[in-house]
Short mmCIF file of N, CA and C in Angstrom, two decimals:
data_model
loop_
_atom_site.label_atom_id
_atom_site.label_comp_id
_atom_site.label_asym_id
_atom_site.label_seq_id
_atom_site.Cartn_x
_atom_site.Cartn_y
_atom_site.Cartn_z
N UNK A 164 -7.11 7.03 -7.22
CA UNK A 164 -6.42 7.72 -6.14
C UNK A 164 -6.51 6.88 -4.88
N UNK A 165 -5.44 6.76 -4.18
CA UNK A 165 -5.45 5.86 -3.05
C UNK A 165 -5.81 6.53 -1.73
N UNK A 166 -5.64 7.83 -1.59
CA UNK A 166 -6.02 8.54 -0.37
C UNK A 166 -7.12 9.56 -0.69
N UNK A 167 -8.20 9.49 0.08
CA UNK A 167 -9.25 10.50 -0.04
C UNK A 167 -9.48 11.06 1.35
N UNK A 168 -9.53 12.39 1.45
CA UNK A 168 -9.69 13.06 2.74
C UNK A 168 -10.96 13.90 2.75
N UNK A 169 -11.73 13.75 3.82
CA UNK A 169 -12.95 14.53 3.97
C UNK A 169 -12.99 15.10 5.39
N UNK A 170 -12.56 16.36 5.56
CA UNK A 170 -12.58 16.99 6.89
C UNK A 170 -14.02 17.18 7.38
N UNK A 171 -14.23 16.97 8.68
CA UNK A 171 -15.54 17.22 9.28
C UNK A 171 -15.59 18.68 9.71
N UNK A 172 -16.72 19.31 9.49
CA UNK A 172 -16.86 20.73 9.86
C UNK A 172 -17.08 20.91 11.35
N UNK A 173 -17.69 19.92 12.01
CA UNK A 173 -18.07 20.06 13.41
C UNK A 173 -16.99 19.63 14.40
N UNK A 174 -15.96 18.91 13.95
CA UNK A 174 -14.91 18.41 14.84
C UNK A 174 -13.56 18.50 14.14
N UNK A 175 -12.47 18.48 14.92
CA UNK A 175 -11.13 18.47 14.31
C UNK A 175 -10.74 17.05 13.86
N UNK A 176 -11.58 16.49 13.03
CA UNK A 176 -11.41 15.11 12.54
C UNK A 176 -11.49 15.12 11.02
N UNK A 177 -10.72 14.23 10.40
CA UNK A 177 -10.79 14.06 8.95
C UNK A 177 -11.03 12.58 8.68
N UNK A 178 -12.03 12.29 7.84
CA UNK A 178 -12.26 10.91 7.40
C UNK A 178 -11.29 10.65 6.25
N UNK A 179 -10.40 9.69 6.47
CA UNK A 179 -9.40 9.37 5.46
C UNK A 179 -9.67 7.97 4.93
N UNK A 180 -9.86 7.87 3.62
CA UNK A 180 -10.06 6.58 2.97
C UNK A 180 -8.76 6.15 2.31
N UNK A 181 -8.30 4.97 2.70
CA UNK A 181 -7.09 4.37 2.15
C UNK A 181 -7.54 3.31 1.15
N UNK A 182 -6.91 3.27 0.00
CA UNK A 182 -7.28 2.30 -1.02
C UNK A 182 -6.02 1.73 -1.64
N UNK A 183 -5.92 0.41 -1.60
CA UNK A 183 -4.79 -0.28 -2.24
C UNK A 183 -5.32 -0.93 -3.51
N UNK A 184 -4.83 -0.47 -4.65
CA UNK A 184 -5.31 -0.94 -5.95
C UNK A 184 -5.03 -2.42 -6.16
N UNK A 185 -5.83 -3.02 -6.99
CA UNK A 185 -5.68 -4.45 -7.32
C UNK A 185 -4.27 -4.76 -7.81
N UNK A 186 -3.70 -3.86 -8.59
CA UNK A 186 -2.36 -4.06 -9.14
C UNK A 186 -1.31 -4.18 -8.03
N UNK A 187 -1.46 -3.39 -6.96
CA UNK A 187 -0.53 -3.48 -5.84
C UNK A 187 -0.85 -4.66 -4.94
N UNK A 188 -2.13 -4.96 -4.77
CA UNK A 188 -2.55 -6.05 -3.89
C UNK A 188 -2.27 -7.41 -4.51
N UNK A 189 -2.15 -7.44 -5.84
CA UNK A 189 -1.93 -8.67 -6.60
C UNK A 189 -3.02 -9.68 -6.24
N UNK A 190 -2.67 -10.87 -5.82
CA UNK A 190 -3.67 -11.91 -5.51
C UNK A 190 -3.85 -12.04 -3.99
N UNK A 191 -3.82 -10.93 -3.28
CA UNK A 191 -3.89 -10.96 -1.82
C UNK A 191 -5.20 -11.56 -1.31
N UNK A 192 -5.09 -12.34 -0.25
CA UNK A 192 -6.27 -12.84 0.45
C UNK A 192 -6.75 -11.80 1.47
N UNK A 193 -5.79 -11.13 2.10
CA UNK A 193 -6.13 -10.11 3.09
C UNK A 193 -5.06 -9.03 3.11
N UNK A 194 -5.50 -7.82 3.47
CA UNK A 194 -4.58 -6.69 3.60
C UNK A 194 -4.95 -5.95 4.88
N UNK A 195 -3.94 -5.57 5.64
CA UNK A 195 -4.14 -4.77 6.86
C UNK A 195 -3.46 -3.43 6.70
N UNK A 196 -4.09 -2.40 7.23
CA UNK A 196 -3.54 -1.05 7.28
C UNK A 196 -2.89 -0.91 8.65
N UNK A 197 -1.59 -0.67 8.67
CA UNK A 197 -0.83 -0.65 9.92
C UNK A 197 -0.07 0.67 10.01
N UNK A 198 -0.20 1.36 11.16
CA UNK A 198 0.50 2.63 11.28
C UNK A 198 0.38 3.25 12.66
N UNK A 199 0.79 4.51 12.72
CA UNK A 199 0.79 5.23 14.00
C UNK A 199 -0.61 5.36 14.58
N UNK A 200 -1.62 5.42 13.73
CA UNK A 200 -3.00 5.60 14.18
C UNK A 200 -3.54 4.37 14.91
N UNK A 201 -2.89 3.21 14.77
CA UNK A 201 -3.31 2.02 15.51
C UNK A 201 -2.12 1.40 16.25
N UNK A 202 -1.16 2.23 16.60
CA UNK A 202 0.04 1.81 17.34
C UNK A 202 0.79 0.67 16.65
N UNK A 203 0.74 0.63 15.33
CA UNK A 203 1.42 -0.38 14.52
C UNK A 203 0.97 -1.80 14.87
N UNK A 204 -0.26 -1.93 15.37
CA UNK A 204 -0.80 -3.25 15.69
C UNK A 204 -1.27 -3.92 14.40
N UNK A 205 -0.65 -5.01 14.06
CA UNK A 205 -0.83 -5.66 12.76
C UNK A 205 -2.28 -6.01 12.45
N UNK A 206 -3.03 -6.55 13.38
CA UNK A 206 -4.39 -6.99 13.09
C UNK A 206 -5.47 -5.98 13.39
N UNK A 207 -5.10 -4.77 13.79
CA UNK A 207 -6.09 -3.79 14.26
C UNK A 207 -6.99 -3.23 13.17
N UNK A 208 -6.49 -3.10 11.95
CA UNK A 208 -7.27 -2.44 10.90
C UNK A 208 -7.25 -3.27 9.60
N UNK A 209 -8.12 -4.30 9.56
CA UNK A 209 -8.21 -5.05 8.30
C UNK A 209 -8.89 -4.20 7.23
N UNK A 210 -8.47 -4.39 6.00
CA UNK A 210 -9.08 -3.66 4.89
C UNK A 210 -10.09 -4.57 4.20
N UNK A 211 -11.12 -3.97 3.63
CA UNK A 211 -12.15 -4.74 2.93
C UNK A 211 -11.80 -4.92 1.47
N UNK A 212 -11.95 -6.15 1.01
CA UNK A 212 -11.72 -6.42 -0.40
C UNK A 212 -12.93 -5.97 -1.20
N UNK A 213 -12.68 -5.19 -2.26
CA UNK A 213 -13.73 -4.67 -3.11
C UNK A 213 -13.96 -5.61 -4.29
N UNK A 214 -15.07 -5.43 -4.98
CA UNK A 214 -15.40 -6.28 -6.13
C UNK A 214 -14.34 -6.22 -7.22
N UNK A 215 -13.68 -5.06 -7.35
CA UNK A 215 -12.67 -4.91 -8.40
C UNK A 215 -11.30 -5.47 -8.00
N UNK A 216 -11.19 -6.07 -6.80
CA UNK A 216 -9.93 -6.65 -6.35
C UNK A 216 -9.07 -5.72 -5.52
N UNK A 217 -9.47 -4.47 -5.38
CA UNK A 217 -8.73 -3.53 -4.53
C UNK A 217 -9.15 -3.75 -3.07
N UNK A 218 -8.46 -3.10 -2.15
CA UNK A 218 -8.78 -3.17 -0.73
C UNK A 218 -8.93 -1.75 -0.21
N UNK A 219 -9.88 -1.53 0.73
CA UNK A 219 -10.08 -0.18 1.26
C UNK A 219 -10.41 -0.20 2.75
N UNK A 220 -10.11 0.92 3.39
CA UNK A 220 -10.46 1.14 4.80
C UNK A 220 -10.58 2.65 5.00
N UNK A 221 -11.50 3.04 5.88
CA UNK A 221 -11.68 4.47 6.19
C UNK A 221 -11.51 4.66 7.69
N UNK A 222 -10.70 5.66 8.06
CA UNK A 222 -10.43 5.97 9.46
C UNK A 222 -10.75 7.42 9.76
N UNK A 223 -11.14 7.70 11.00
CA UNK A 223 -11.30 9.06 11.49
C UNK A 223 -9.98 9.45 12.16
N UNK A 224 -9.27 10.42 11.58
CA UNK A 224 -7.97 10.84 12.12
C UNK A 224 -8.03 12.29 12.57
N UNK A 225 -7.36 12.57 13.68
CA UNK A 225 -7.29 13.94 14.19
C UNK A 225 -6.52 14.80 13.20
N UNK A 226 -7.04 16.00 12.96
CA UNK A 226 -6.40 16.91 12.02
C UNK A 226 -5.18 17.60 12.63
N UNK A 227 -4.38 18.21 11.77
CA UNK A 227 -3.24 18.98 12.24
C UNK A 227 -2.00 18.15 12.50
N UNK A 228 -1.95 16.96 11.94
CA UNK A 228 -0.76 16.13 12.15
C UNK A 228 -0.53 15.18 10.98
N UNK A 229 0.58 14.47 11.06
CA UNK A 229 0.93 13.47 10.05
C UNK A 229 0.94 12.10 10.71
N UNK A 230 0.62 11.08 9.92
CA UNK A 230 0.62 9.70 10.39
C UNK A 230 1.43 8.84 9.43
N UNK A 231 2.35 8.05 9.96
CA UNK A 231 3.09 7.10 9.14
C UNK A 231 2.32 5.79 9.10
N UNK A 232 2.40 5.09 7.97
CA UNK A 232 1.67 3.83 7.82
C UNK A 232 2.27 3.00 6.70
N UNK A 233 1.86 1.74 6.64
CA UNK A 233 2.20 0.82 5.54
C UNK A 233 1.06 -0.18 5.40
N UNK A 234 1.07 -0.91 4.29
CA UNK A 234 0.11 -1.98 4.06
C UNK A 234 0.82 -3.31 4.30
N UNK A 235 0.11 -4.27 4.92
CA UNK A 235 0.62 -5.61 5.14
C UNK A 235 -0.25 -6.59 4.38
N UNK A 236 0.33 -7.25 3.40
CA UNK A 236 -0.40 -8.18 2.54
C UNK A 236 -0.18 -9.60 3.01
N UNK A 237 -1.28 -10.29 3.28
CA UNK A 237 -1.27 -11.70 3.70
C UNK A 237 -0.32 -11.98 4.86
N UNK A 238 -0.16 -11.00 5.75
CA UNK A 238 0.66 -11.18 6.95
C UNK A 238 2.14 -11.34 6.68
N UNK A 239 2.58 -11.05 5.44
CA UNK A 239 3.96 -11.35 5.09
C UNK A 239 4.67 -10.24 4.30
N UNK A 240 3.94 -9.55 3.45
CA UNK A 240 4.57 -8.58 2.54
C UNK A 240 4.18 -7.16 2.93
N UNK A 241 5.17 -6.35 3.28
CA UNK A 241 4.95 -4.95 3.61
C UNK A 241 5.17 -4.11 2.36
N UNK A 242 4.23 -3.20 2.08
CA UNK A 242 4.44 -2.27 0.97
C UNK A 242 4.04 -0.86 1.40
N UNK A 243 4.68 0.09 0.76
CA UNK A 243 4.35 1.50 0.98
C UNK A 243 3.26 1.91 0.00
N UNK A 244 2.56 2.97 0.32
CA UNK A 244 1.50 3.48 -0.53
C UNK A 244 2.14 4.32 -1.65
N UNK A 245 1.96 3.92 -2.91
CA UNK A 245 2.57 4.69 -3.99
C UNK A 245 1.98 6.08 -4.16
N UNK A 246 0.84 6.35 -3.51
CA UNK A 246 0.21 7.66 -3.63
C UNK A 246 0.15 8.41 -2.30
N UNK A 247 1.07 8.08 -1.39
CA UNK A 247 1.12 8.75 -0.09
C UNK A 247 1.46 10.23 -0.27
N UNK A 248 1.14 11.03 0.74
CA UNK A 248 1.46 12.46 0.69
C UNK A 248 2.97 12.67 0.66
N UNK A 249 3.69 11.82 1.39
CA UNK A 249 5.16 11.84 1.39
C UNK A 249 5.65 10.56 2.04
N UNK A 250 6.95 10.45 2.22
CA UNK A 250 7.55 9.25 2.79
C UNK A 250 8.52 9.64 3.90
N UNK A 251 8.70 8.72 4.87
CA UNK A 251 9.61 8.96 5.99
C UNK A 251 10.47 7.72 6.21
N UNK A 252 11.71 7.94 6.60
CA UNK A 252 12.62 6.84 6.87
C UNK A 252 12.07 5.95 7.97
N UNK A 253 12.17 4.65 7.79
CA UNK A 253 11.76 3.69 8.80
C UNK A 253 13.01 3.07 9.43
N UNK A 254 13.09 3.05 10.76
CA UNK A 254 14.24 2.42 11.41
C UNK A 254 14.19 0.90 11.36
N UNK A 255 13.07 0.34 10.86
CA UNK A 255 12.90 -1.11 10.79
C UNK A 255 13.02 -1.56 9.34
N UNK A 256 14.09 -2.22 9.02
CA UNK A 256 14.28 -2.69 7.66
C UNK A 256 14.78 -1.61 6.74
N UNK A 257 14.96 -1.97 5.51
CA UNK A 257 15.48 -1.04 4.50
C UNK A 257 14.28 -0.51 3.68
N UNK A 258 13.52 0.41 4.27
CA UNK A 258 12.31 0.88 3.61
C UNK A 258 11.94 2.28 4.09
N UNK A 259 10.92 2.82 3.46
CA UNK A 259 10.34 4.08 3.91
C UNK A 259 8.87 3.86 4.23
N UNK A 260 8.40 4.53 5.26
CA UNK A 260 6.98 4.48 5.60
C UNK A 260 6.24 5.52 4.76
N UNK A 261 5.00 5.21 4.46
CA UNK A 261 4.13 6.19 3.81
C UNK A 261 3.66 7.18 4.87
N UNK A 262 3.34 8.40 4.45
CA UNK A 262 2.87 9.42 5.38
C UNK A 262 1.62 10.07 4.80
N UNK A 263 0.58 10.18 5.65
CA UNK A 263 -0.61 10.93 5.27
C UNK A 263 -0.67 12.17 6.18
N UNK A 264 -0.94 13.32 5.59
CA UNK A 264 -1.04 14.58 6.31
C UNK A 264 -2.50 15.00 6.36
N UNK A 265 -3.01 15.22 7.57
CA UNK A 265 -4.42 15.64 7.71
C UNK A 265 -4.53 16.93 8.49
#
């Protein structure tokens, strides 16, 4: 599963773990998580490469809203999350953004 959500009881925050499987990452050297939560800043959220070849990152996101995002592989290839909660039209290019609902 690529999205794991763990709401905090003490705050309106949810810990969201994003995981890009090895099959989607292919032979990536680096992957960045880019989206509304980091103002679409390309280098703001690098993902960690795991021993199995997948990449992961965990963010604290405010609950009660949706966030659009995509993965950027090696600074060149944009992909959507195949296990996103839903998808939204992107005005940039011929694609859809992934959406996580928290």
